[in-house]
Short mmCIF file of N, CA and C in Angstrom, two decimals:
data_model
loop_
_atom_site.label_atom_id
_atom_site.label_comp_id
_atom_site.label_asym_id
_atom_site.label_seq_id
_atom_site.Cartn_x
_atom_site.Cartn_y
_atom_site.Cartn_z
N UNK A 1 0.79 -1.30 0.29
CA UNK A 1 -0.19 -0.01 -0.02
C UNK A 1 1.05 1.21 -0.01
N UNK A 2 0.26 2.52 -0.98
CA UNK A 2 1.12 3.69 -0.84
C UNK A 2 0.14 4.72 -0.33
N UNK A 3 0.47 5.89 0.29
CA UNK A 3 -0.24 6.88 0.37
C UNK A 3 0.27 8.07 0.16
N UNK A 4 -0.67 9.29 -0.11
CA UNK A 4 0.09 10.66 -0.24
C UNK A 4 -0.01 11.25 1.18
N UNK A 5 1.17 12.08 1.52
CA UNK A 5 1.22 12.66 2.29
C UNK A 5 0.58 13.81 2.74
N UNK A 6 -0.38 13.67 3.62
CA UNK A 6 -1.50 14.92 4.18
C UNK A 6 -1.31 15.43 5.17
N UNK A 7 -0.43 14.91 6.38
CA UNK A 7 -0.20 15.75 7.25
C UNK A 7 1.36 15.72 7.57
N UNK A 8 1.70 16.52 8.86
CA UNK A 8 2.92 16.67 9.34
C UNK A 8 3.56 15.33 9.76
N UNK A 9 2.83 14.74 10.27
CA UNK A 9 3.16 13.51 10.90
C UNK A 9 3.41 12.42 10.07
N UNK A 10 2.71 12.48 8.70
CA UNK A 10 3.38 11.75 7.36
C UNK A 10 4.19 12.43 6.87
N UNK A 11 4.35 13.61 7.05
CA UNK A 11 5.76 14.31 6.25
C UNK A 11 6.93 13.61 6.98
N UNK A 12 6.84 13.66 8.45
CA UNK A 12 8.03 13.34 9.40
C UNK A 12 8.30 11.46 8.55
N UNK A 13 7.45 10.55 8.70
CA UNK A 13 7.73 9.49 8.10
C UNK A 13 8.30 9.81 6.76
N UNK A 14 7.67 10.14 6.09
CA UNK A 14 8.36 10.76 4.43
C UNK A 14 9.97 10.97 4.85
N UNK A 15 10.08 12.04 5.55
CA UNK A 15 11.72 12.35 5.95
C UNK A 15 12.48 11.35 6.39
N UNK A 16 11.88 10.86 7.37
CA UNK A 16 12.58 9.47 8.16
C UNK A 16 13.26 8.26 6.89
N UNK A 17 12.45 8.19 5.76
CA UNK A 17 12.95 7.28 4.79
C UNK A 17 14.24 8.04 4.07
N UNK A 18 14.18 9.11 3.96
CA UNK A 18 15.38 9.93 3.11
C UNK A 18 16.48 9.99 4.24
N UNK A 19 16.23 10.16 5.68
CA UNK A 19 17.33 10.36 6.52
C UNK A 19 18.08 8.83 6.96
N UNK A 20 17.18 7.78 6.46
CA UNK A 20 17.92 6.65 6.56
C UNK A 20 18.60 6.36 5.36
N UNK A 21 18.32 6.52 4.28
CA UNK A 21 18.88 6.18 2.86
C UNK A 21 19.82 6.98 2.49
N UNK A 22 19.88 8.36 2.31
CA UNK A 22 21.06 8.90 2.16
C UNK A 22 20.51 10.70 2.56
N UNK A 23 21.09 11.10 2.15
CA UNK A 23 21.18 12.65 2.89
C UNK A 23 20.43 13.65 1.74
N UNK A 24 19.42 14.34 2.54
CA UNK A 24 18.31 14.58 2.27
C UNK A 24 18.00 16.44 2.38
N UNK A 25 18.13 17.19 1.76
CA UNK A 25 17.56 18.62 2.06
C UNK A 25 16.02 18.76 1.84
N UNK A 26 15.39 18.57 2.80
CA UNK A 26 14.06 19.02 2.41
C UNK A 26 13.37 20.62 2.23
N UNK A 27 12.58 20.61 1.42
CA UNK A 27 12.38 22.28 1.07
C UNK A 27 11.08 22.05 2.20
N UNK A 28 10.26 23.44 2.33
CA UNK A 28 9.56 23.40 3.22
C UNK A 28 8.02 22.96 2.92
N UNK A 29 7.75 21.66 3.56
CA UNK A 29 6.35 20.96 3.05
C UNK A 29 5.09 21.65 2.72
N UNK A 30 5.04 22.68 3.64
CA UNK A 30 3.72 23.30 3.80
C UNK A 30 3.79 24.16 2.21
N UNK A 31 4.73 24.57 2.03
CA UNK A 31 4.79 25.51 0.84
C UNK A 31 5.38 24.99 -0.35
N UNK A 32 5.52 23.71 -0.81
CA UNK A 32 6.20 23.00 -1.56
C UNK A 32 5.28 22.79 -2.70
N UNK A 33 5.15 22.60 -3.72
CA UNK A 33 4.48 22.03 -5.04
C UNK A 33 4.53 20.72 -5.31
N UNK A 34 5.26 19.80 -4.60
CA UNK A 34 5.67 18.50 -4.62
C UNK A 34 4.73 17.47 -3.79
N UNK A 35 3.93 16.68 -4.61
CA UNK A 35 3.52 15.74 -4.04
C UNK A 35 4.16 14.65 -3.33
N UNK A 36 3.94 14.24 -2.13
CA UNK A 36 4.96 13.36 -1.25
C UNK A 36 3.97 12.13 -1.01
N UNK A 37 4.74 11.11 -1.07
CA UNK A 37 4.24 9.89 -0.88
C UNK A 37 5.04 8.80 -0.03
N UNK A 38 3.97 7.91 0.89
CA UNK A 38 5.08 6.77 1.61
C UNK A 38 4.53 5.67 0.88
N UNK A 39 5.34 4.52 1.24
CA UNK A 39 5.06 3.20 0.89
C UNK A 39 5.12 2.27 2.01
N UNK A 40 4.45 1.46 2.24
CA UNK A 40 4.19 0.49 3.23
C UNK A 40 4.49 -1.21 2.92
N UNK A 41 5.09 -1.83 4.09
CA UNK A 41 5.20 -3.46 3.72
C UNK A 41 3.94 -4.23 3.89
N UNK A 42 3.87 -5.28 3.65
CA UNK A 42 2.64 -6.16 3.73
C UNK A 42 2.22 -5.87 5.23
N UNK A 43 3.17 -5.46 6.05
CA UNK A 43 2.95 -5.37 7.42
C UNK A 43 2.69 -4.24 8.08
N UNK A 44 2.70 -3.13 7.43
CA UNK A 44 2.39 -1.95 7.57
C UNK A 44 3.49 -0.98 7.90
N UNK A 45 4.86 -1.18 7.75
CA UNK A 45 5.95 -0.80 8.32
C UNK A 45 6.39 0.19 6.99
N UNK A 46 6.66 1.25 7.09
CA UNK A 46 6.84 2.46 6.15
C UNK A 46 8.34 1.86 5.51
N UNK A 47 8.17 1.60 3.95
CA UNK A 47 9.81 1.14 3.70
C UNK A 47 10.56 2.06 2.57
N UNK A 48 9.59 3.12 2.33
CA UNK A 48 10.08 3.97 1.04
C UNK A 48 9.17 5.13 0.94
N UNK A 49 9.75 5.86 0.29
CA UNK A 49 8.83 7.08 -0.20
C UNK A 49 9.46 8.03 -1.78
N UNK A 50 8.20 8.69 -2.50
CA UNK A 50 8.79 9.17 -3.26
C UNK A 50 8.06 10.39 -3.22
N UNK A 51 8.48 11.30 -4.27
CA UNK A 51 7.57 12.73 -4.66
C UNK A 51 7.30 12.90 -6.07
N UNK A 52 6.31 13.30 -6.67
CA UNK A 52 5.76 13.54 -8.12
C UNK A 52 5.81 15.13 -8.06
N UNK A 53 6.33 15.61 -9.09
CA UNK A 53 5.51 17.31 -9.42
C UNK A 53 5.48 17.17 -10.88
N UNK A 54 4.43 18.16 -10.86
CA UNK A 54 3.98 18.32 -12.42
C UNK A 54 4.65 19.27 -13.26
N UNK A 55 5.19 18.39 -14.02
CA UNK A 55 6.13 19.10 -14.82
C UNK A 55 5.75 20.54 -15.42
N UNK A 56 6.25 21.69 -15.46
CA UNK A 56 5.78 23.06 -15.81
C UNK A 56 6.73 23.05 -17.14
N UNK A 57 5.59 23.21 -18.25
CA UNK A 57 5.98 23.61 -19.41
C UNK A 57 6.84 24.94 -19.55
N UNK A 58 6.31 26.08 -18.76
CA UNK A 58 6.67 27.27 -18.74
C UNK A 58 8.08 27.66 -18.25
N UNK A 59 8.35 26.88 -16.93
CA UNK A 59 9.79 27.02 -16.15
C UNK A 59 10.66 25.71 -16.64
N UNK A 60 9.99 24.51 -16.68
CA UNK A 60 10.97 23.46 -17.18
C UNK A 60 10.74 22.54 -15.86
N UNK A 61 11.54 21.76 -15.75
CA UNK A 61 11.61 20.88 -14.31
C UNK A 61 12.37 21.55 -13.27
N UNK A 62 12.33 20.66 -12.23
CA UNK A 62 13.01 21.36 -11.01
C UNK A 62 14.66 21.14 -10.95
N UNK A 63 14.82 20.24 -12.31
CA UNK A 63 16.03 19.90 -11.95
C UNK A 63 16.92 20.50 -13.45
N UNK A 64 16.52 21.51 -13.81
CA UNK A 64 17.19 21.93 -15.09
C UNK A 64 18.34 22.37 -15.05
N UNK A 65 19.04 22.62 -13.85
CA UNK A 65 20.52 22.71 -13.67
C UNK A 65 21.13 21.85 -13.94
N UNK A 66 20.89 20.47 -13.79
CA UNK A 66 21.53 19.55 -14.18
C UNK A 66 21.58 18.67 -15.44
N UNK A 67 20.22 18.87 -15.71
CA UNK A 67 19.91 18.39 -17.28
C UNK A 67 18.43 19.43 -17.47
N UNK A 68 18.85 19.86 -18.96
CA UNK A 68 17.46 20.89 -19.41
C UNK A 68 16.89 19.86 -20.25
N UNK A 69 15.76 19.72 -19.64
CA UNK A 69 14.54 18.87 -20.26
C UNK A 69 14.07 19.59 -20.93
N UNK A 70 13.59 20.64 -20.66
CA UNK A 70 12.81 21.60 -21.61
C UNK A 70 13.26 21.77 -22.74
N UNK A 71 14.51 22.16 -22.72
CA UNK A 71 15.43 22.15 -24.17
C UNK A 71 15.64 21.19 -24.81
N UNK A 72 15.84 20.00 -24.17
CA UNK A 72 16.15 18.64 -25.00
C UNK A 72 15.18 17.71 -25.39
N UNK A 73 13.77 17.84 -24.73
CA UNK A 73 12.65 16.80 -24.85
C UNK A 73 11.67 17.33 -25.15
N UNK A 74 11.56 17.38 -26.39
CA UNK A 74 10.45 18.02 -27.30
C UNK A 74 9.03 17.62 -26.59
N UNK A 75 8.68 16.11 -26.69
CA UNK A 75 7.55 15.86 -26.21
C UNK A 75 6.71 15.95 -24.94
N UNK A 76 7.74 16.20 -24.07
CA UNK A 76 7.05 16.89 -23.13
C UNK A 76 6.76 18.16 -22.73
N UNK A 77 7.10 18.90 -23.79
CA UNK A 77 6.57 20.52 -23.91
C UNK A 77 5.47 20.41 -24.69
N UNK A 78 4.65 19.34 -25.19
CA UNK A 78 3.25 19.31 -25.61
C UNK A 78 2.39 19.74 -24.55
N UNK A 79 1.38 20.59 -25.22
CA UNK A 79 0.58 21.09 -24.14
C UNK A 79 -0.61 20.21 -23.99
N UNK A 80 -0.64 19.05 -24.90
CA UNK A 80 -2.11 17.70 -24.86
C UNK A 80 -1.50 16.71 -23.98
N UNK A 81 -0.41 16.76 -23.57
CA UNK A 81 0.29 15.64 -22.75
C UNK A 81 0.64 16.20 -21.18
N UNK A 82 0.46 15.21 -20.58
CA UNK A 82 1.23 15.62 -18.76
C UNK A 82 2.06 14.40 -19.01
N UNK A 83 3.15 15.38 -18.20
CA UNK A 83 4.21 14.86 -17.71
C UNK A 83 4.42 15.00 -16.34
N UNK A 84 5.17 13.80 -15.71
CA UNK A 84 5.28 14.00 -14.18
C UNK A 84 6.75 14.06 -14.05
N UNK A 85 7.33 14.47 -13.09
CA UNK A 85 8.73 14.64 -13.01
C UNK A 85 9.23 13.70 -11.40
N UNK A 86 9.79 12.80 -11.23
CA UNK A 86 10.00 12.48 -9.96
C UNK A 86 11.17 13.19 -9.46
N UNK A 87 10.64 13.81 -8.45
CA UNK A 87 11.70 14.64 -7.91
C UNK A 87 12.49 14.02 -6.61
N UNK A 88 11.92 12.90 -5.81
CA UNK A 88 12.49 12.20 -4.82
C UNK A 88 12.16 10.67 -4.98
N UNK A 89 13.34 9.96 -4.33
CA UNK A 89 12.68 8.41 -4.33
C UNK A 89 13.64 7.77 -3.13
N UNK A 90 13.32 7.00 -2.42
CA UNK A 90 14.30 6.50 -1.58
C UNK A 90 13.46 5.22 -0.82
N UNK A 91 14.43 4.38 -0.58
CA UNK A 91 13.92 3.02 0.23
C UNK A 91 14.90 3.26 1.39
N UNK A 92 14.29 2.71 2.63
CA UNK A 92 15.01 2.57 3.83
C UNK A 92 16.19 1.44 3.67
N UNK A 93 17.45 1.58 4.10
CA UNK A 93 18.90 0.52 4.04
C UNK A 93 18.22 -0.82 4.53
N UNK A 94 17.39 -1.06 5.33
CA UNK A 94 17.14 -2.46 5.72
C UNK A 94 15.99 -2.99 4.56
N UNK A 95 15.53 -2.13 3.70
CA UNK A 95 14.70 -2.79 2.91
C UNK A 95 15.10 -2.95 1.49
N UNK A 96 16.36 -2.28 1.34
CA UNK A 96 17.00 -2.14 -0.24
C UNK A 96 17.28 -3.70 -0.83
N UNK A 97 16.23 -4.09 -1.20
CA UNK A 97 16.21 -5.50 -2.20
C UNK A 97 15.56 -5.63 -3.26
N UNK A 98 15.60 -6.18 -4.05
CA UNK A 98 14.91 -6.43 -5.54
C UNK A 98 13.59 -6.23 -5.08
N UNK A 99 12.94 -6.62 -3.83
CA UNK A 99 11.38 -7.08 -3.64
C UNK A 99 11.02 -5.73 -3.52
N UNK A 100 11.63 -4.76 -2.60
CA UNK A 100 11.17 -3.65 -2.37
C UNK A 100 10.98 -2.66 -3.10
N UNK A 101 12.43 -2.68 -4.27
CA UNK A 101 12.55 -1.55 -5.23
C UNK A 101 11.38 -1.97 -6.30
N UNK A 102 11.15 -3.32 -6.70
CA UNK A 102 10.21 -3.38 -7.59
C UNK A 102 8.71 -3.27 -7.00
N UNK A 103 8.38 -3.48 -5.67
CA UNK A 103 7.06 -2.97 -5.11
C UNK A 103 6.96 -1.32 -5.35
N UNK A 104 7.81 -0.78 -5.09
CA UNK A 104 8.38 0.77 -5.33
C UNK A 104 7.84 1.02 -6.56
N UNK A 105 8.52 0.33 -7.54
CA UNK A 105 7.91 0.78 -9.11
C UNK A 105 6.42 0.36 -9.30
N UNK A 106 5.68 -0.66 -8.79
CA UNK A 106 4.40 -0.80 -8.99
C UNK A 106 3.56 0.21 -8.11
N UNK A 107 4.28 0.71 -6.94
CA UNK A 107 3.34 1.75 -6.53
C UNK A 107 3.12 3.09 -7.48
N UNK A 108 4.74 3.40 -7.84
CA UNK A 108 4.93 4.59 -8.34
C UNK A 108 4.11 4.70 -9.83
N UNK A 109 3.91 3.29 -10.52
CA UNK A 109 3.22 3.34 -11.74
C UNK A 109 1.53 3.53 -11.24
N UNK A 110 1.37 2.72 -10.34
CA UNK A 110 0.02 3.01 -10.02
C UNK A 110 -0.39 4.47 -9.95
N UNK A 111 0.28 5.03 -9.28
CA UNK A 111 0.21 6.61 -9.22
C UNK A 111 0.36 7.18 -10.46
N UNK A 112 1.03 6.95 -11.39
CA UNK A 112 1.02 7.83 -12.40
C UNK A 112 -0.08 7.16 -13.47
N UNK A 113 -0.78 6.22 -13.25
CA UNK A 113 -2.05 5.41 -14.00
C UNK A 113 -2.86 6.72 -13.46
N UNK A 114 -3.20 6.77 -11.96
CA UNK A 114 -4.01 8.03 -11.42
C UNK A 114 -3.82 9.26 -11.69
N UNK A 115 -2.68 9.44 -12.16
CA UNK A 115 -2.77 11.01 -12.65
C UNK A 115 -2.66 11.26 -13.98
N UNK A 116 -2.97 10.02 -14.66
CA UNK A 116 -3.29 9.95 -16.10
C UNK A 116 -2.16 10.71 -16.78
N UNK A 117 -0.83 10.29 -16.70
CA UNK A 117 0.33 10.75 -16.94
C UNK A 117 0.97 9.98 -18.47
N UNK A 118 1.31 10.97 -19.33
CA UNK A 118 1.74 10.41 -20.68
C UNK A 118 3.11 10.15 -20.66
N UNK A 119 4.36 10.71 -19.85
CA UNK A 119 5.49 10.62 -19.85
C UNK A 119 6.05 11.01 -18.17
N UNK A 120 6.98 10.27 -17.94
CA UNK A 120 7.86 10.82 -16.53
C UNK A 120 8.96 11.12 -17.01
N UNK A 121 9.89 11.79 -16.01
CA UNK A 121 11.01 12.37 -16.29
C UNK A 121 11.57 12.43 -14.97
N UNK A 122 12.99 12.17 -15.09
CA UNK A 122 13.79 12.14 -13.57
C UNK A 122 15.21 12.36 -14.00
N UNK A 123 15.99 12.38 -12.81
CA UNK A 123 17.33 11.71 -12.64
C UNK A 123 17.32 10.60 -11.85
N UNK A 124 18.25 9.44 -11.98
CA UNK A 124 18.13 8.15 -11.01
C UNK A 124 19.89 8.22 -11.10
N UNK A 125 20.14 7.45 -9.92
CA UNK A 125 21.34 6.84 -9.80
C UNK A 125 21.49 5.72 -11.18
N UNK A 126 23.02 5.54 -11.27
CA UNK A 126 22.99 4.48 -12.59
C UNK A 126 22.51 3.15 -12.08
N UNK A 127 22.51 2.53 -10.84
CA UNK A 127 21.96 1.27 -10.28
C UNK A 127 21.00 1.28 -10.41
N UNK A 128 19.80 2.28 -10.37
CA UNK A 128 18.35 2.47 -10.34
C UNK A 128 17.91 2.99 -11.50
N UNK A 129 18.78 3.06 -12.49
CA UNK A 129 18.31 3.27 -13.75
C UNK A 129 18.60 2.12 -14.44
N UNK A 130 19.41 1.26 -13.91
CA UNK A 130 19.48 -0.33 -14.92
C UNK A 130 18.21 -1.14 -14.33
N UNK A 131 18.08 -1.46 -13.04
CA UNK A 131 16.54 -1.79 -12.47
C UNK A 131 15.28 -1.16 -13.25
N UNK A 132 14.99 0.20 -13.16
CA UNK A 132 14.03 0.70 -14.30
C UNK A 132 14.24 0.15 -15.70
N UNK A 133 15.24 0.36 -16.04
CA UNK A 133 15.19 -0.23 -17.56
C UNK A 133 14.84 -1.70 -17.65
N UNK A 134 14.79 -2.65 -16.51
CA UNK A 134 14.39 -4.12 -16.54
C UNK A 134 12.89 -4.32 -16.71
N UNK A 135 12.53 -2.96 -15.87
CA UNK A 135 10.96 -3.05 -15.47
C UNK A 135 10.41 -2.58 -16.81
N UNK A 136 10.60 -1.22 -17.38
CA UNK A 136 9.92 -0.59 -18.32
C UNK A 136 10.35 -1.19 -19.96
N UNK A 137 11.47 -1.56 -19.90
CA UNK A 137 12.23 -1.88 -21.19
C UNK A 137 11.98 -0.69 -21.93
N UNK A 138 11.95 -1.02 -23.53
CA UNK A 138 12.29 -0.42 -24.34
C UNK A 138 11.21 1.36 -24.14
N UNK A 139 10.57 1.25 -23.27
CA UNK A 139 9.78 2.54 -22.88
C UNK A 139 10.62 3.38 -22.42
N UNK A 140 11.61 3.03 -21.67
CA UNK A 140 12.35 3.89 -20.58
C UNK A 140 13.87 4.15 -21.52
N UNK A 141 13.66 5.62 -22.12
CA UNK A 141 15.04 5.96 -22.67
C UNK A 141 15.85 7.05 -21.56
N UNK A 142 17.20 6.79 -21.85
CA UNK A 142 18.06 7.36 -21.11
C UNK A 142 18.67 8.56 -22.31
N UNK A 143 18.68 9.80 -21.15
CA UNK A 143 18.85 11.18 -22.36
C UNK A 143 20.34 11.65 -22.13
N UNK A 144 20.74 11.12 -20.88
CA UNK A 144 22.08 11.23 -20.86
C UNK A 144 22.76 10.63 -19.80
N UNK A 145 23.80 10.07 -19.79
CA UNK A 145 24.40 9.32 -18.58
C UNK A 145 25.61 10.10 -18.17
N UNK A 146 25.92 9.92 -16.84
CA UNK A 146 27.13 10.67 -16.27
C UNK A 146 26.92 12.34 -16.20
N UNK A 147 25.82 12.57 -15.53
CA UNK A 147 25.65 13.70 -15.06
C UNK A 147 26.24 14.08 -13.31
N UNK A 148 27.16 14.84 -13.39
CA UNK A 148 27.85 15.04 -12.27
C UNK A 148 27.20 16.16 -11.60
N UNK A 149 26.70 16.07 -10.14
CA UNK A 149 26.23 17.29 -9.42
C UNK A 149 27.52 18.13 -9.08
N UNK A 150 27.43 19.46 -8.96
CA UNK A 150 28.58 20.17 -9.01
C UNK A 150 28.60 20.29 -7.12
N UNK A 151 27.35 20.22 -6.58
CA UNK A 151 27.08 20.23 -5.03
C UNK A 151 27.96 19.06 -4.41
N UNK A 152 27.70 18.04 -4.68
CA UNK A 152 28.23 16.91 -4.04
C UNK A 152 29.00 15.80 -4.72
N UNK A 153 29.31 15.89 -5.97
CA UNK A 153 29.86 15.07 -7.05
C UNK A 153 29.07 13.83 -6.95
N UNK A 154 27.60 13.80 -6.78
CA UNK A 154 26.96 12.49 -6.97
C UNK A 154 26.51 12.30 -8.80
N UNK A 155 26.59 11.28 -9.05
CA UNK A 155 26.61 10.85 -10.54
C UNK A 155 24.86 10.65 -10.64
N UNK A 156 24.39 11.10 -11.91
CA UNK A 156 23.33 10.97 -12.34
C UNK A 156 22.91 10.43 -13.41
N UNK A 157 21.82 10.10 -14.02
CA UNK A 157 21.59 9.65 -15.34
C UNK A 157 20.01 10.14 -15.41
N UNK A 158 19.88 11.19 -16.99
CA UNK A 158 18.56 11.66 -17.00
C UNK A 158 17.57 10.73 -17.69
N UNK A 159 16.60 10.44 -17.56
CA UNK A 159 15.59 9.70 -18.19
C UNK A 159 14.37 10.34 -18.47
N UNK A 160 13.69 9.65 -19.54
CA UNK A 160 12.36 9.87 -19.77
C UNK A 160 11.55 8.40 -20.16
N UNK A 161 10.65 8.07 -19.41
CA UNK A 161 9.73 7.01 -19.64
C UNK A 161 8.28 7.34 -20.38
N UNK A 162 8.01 6.77 -21.70
CA UNK A 162 7.06 6.82 -22.23
C UNK A 162 5.77 6.01 -21.69
N UNK A 163 4.88 6.53 -20.76
CA UNK A 163 3.87 5.60 -20.09
C UNK A 163 2.97 5.20 -21.08
N UNK A 164 2.45 5.84 -22.35
CA UNK A 164 1.28 5.44 -22.78
C UNK A 164 1.26 3.96 -23.15
N UNK A 165 2.49 3.34 -24.00
CA UNK A 165 2.79 1.98 -24.41
C UNK A 165 2.72 1.00 -23.05
N UNK A 166 3.12 1.54 -22.29
CA UNK A 166 3.01 0.67 -20.83
C UNK A 166 1.74 0.52 -20.24
N UNK A 167 0.78 1.57 -20.07
CA UNK A 167 -0.50 1.53 -19.70
C UNK A 167 -1.27 0.91 -20.66
N UNK A 168 -1.15 1.01 -22.09
CA UNK A 168 -1.91 0.35 -23.09
C UNK A 168 -1.49 -1.32 -22.96
N UNK A 169 -0.58 -1.51 -22.55
CA UNK A 169 -0.07 -3.21 -22.65
C UNK A 169 0.13 -3.70 -21.18
N UNK A 170 -0.22 -2.94 -19.84
CA UNK A 170 0.05 -3.43 -18.65
C UNK A 170 0.03 -4.97 -18.25
N UNK A 171 -0.37 -5.74 -19.20
CA UNK A 171 -0.39 -7.31 -18.92
C UNK A 171 1.03 -7.79 -19.17
N UNK A 172 1.63 -7.06 -20.20
CA UNK A 172 2.96 -7.50 -20.67
C UNK A 172 4.23 -7.25 -19.29
N UNK A 173 3.68 -6.53 -18.48
CA UNK A 173 4.36 -6.25 -17.07
C UNK A 173 3.81 -6.58 -16.13
N UNK A 174 4.23 -7.76 -15.60
CA UNK A 174 3.25 -8.44 -14.67
C UNK A 174 3.91 -7.86 -13.18
N UNK A 175 4.93 -7.35 -13.13
CA UNK A 175 5.29 -6.68 -11.86
C UNK A 175 4.85 -5.28 -11.81
N UNK A 176 4.06 -4.61 -12.72
CA UNK A 176 3.59 -3.39 -12.75
C UNK A 176 1.87 -3.76 -12.43
N UNK A 177 1.51 -4.93 -12.98
CA UNK A 177 0.35 -5.36 -13.07
C UNK A 177 -0.23 -5.78 -11.39
N UNK A 178 0.43 -6.58 -10.85
CA UNK A 178 0.37 -7.25 -9.63
C UNK A 178 1.22 -6.88 -8.59
N UNK A 179 2.36 -5.99 -9.01
CA UNK A 179 3.26 -5.56 -7.29
C UNK A 179 3.89 -6.80 -7.21
N UNK A 180 5.28 -6.89 -6.84
CA UNK A 180 5.98 -7.63 -6.16
C UNK A 180 5.42 -8.61 -4.80
N UNK A 181 4.51 -7.83 -3.96
CA UNK A 181 4.07 -8.63 -3.16
C UNK A 181 3.07 -9.75 -3.49
N UNK A 182 2.66 -9.49 -4.51
CA UNK A 182 1.60 -10.56 -5.15
C UNK A 182 1.75 -11.32 -6.36
N UNK A 183 3.29 -10.89 -6.63
CA UNK A 183 3.65 -12.10 -7.92
C UNK A 183 4.21 -13.45 -7.16
N UNK A 184 3.61 -14.47 -7.51
CA UNK A 184 4.39 -15.44 -6.74
C UNK A 184 5.33 -16.09 -8.06
N UNK A 185 6.42 -16.37 -7.25
CA UNK A 185 7.61 -16.88 -8.16
C UNK A 185 7.76 -18.25 -8.66
N UNK A 186 8.04 -18.54 -9.78
CA UNK A 186 7.62 -19.96 -10.50
C UNK A 186 8.47 -20.90 -9.86
N UNK A 187 8.27 -21.88 -9.50
CA UNK A 187 9.25 -23.04 -8.79
C UNK A 187 9.18 -24.29 -9.93
#
């Protein structure tokens, strides 16, 4: 299960995930235009968090200083299309396993369906981009590898996900259809 953060207490749970997983500078929760989400294990424990922002064609993404999506990705500037930007993602250290990463992708995809998104953009770490590529296959395009953040030297990969073919053919993606918690491995 996942839930949109709607209170100060839920925002504390959201921030605990990032405090556990990696250093995270929070922006003011009450004034932020980012929608925050927390994700739960089968037992109700918070294992991860993510945040989405509606891409603004007028100003570009929140990460234009690292990669200029606005200038380089013409699909997302189409007024008839909805683009969502992944602005944050983390899984607590004790849950960093394929099972919980895959469950995260399931929850994040469910919310993208709810938002009727056409595209999703974001910067990811190289390891995470490899996992995402395995899940979304040819619908996920790497736009640029090895973007180095000047502030802390972190390496990023910019990506765009074309969601229309995924949503149209969701049966081809069992993880996205059922989630890791519900997919029984073949024996």
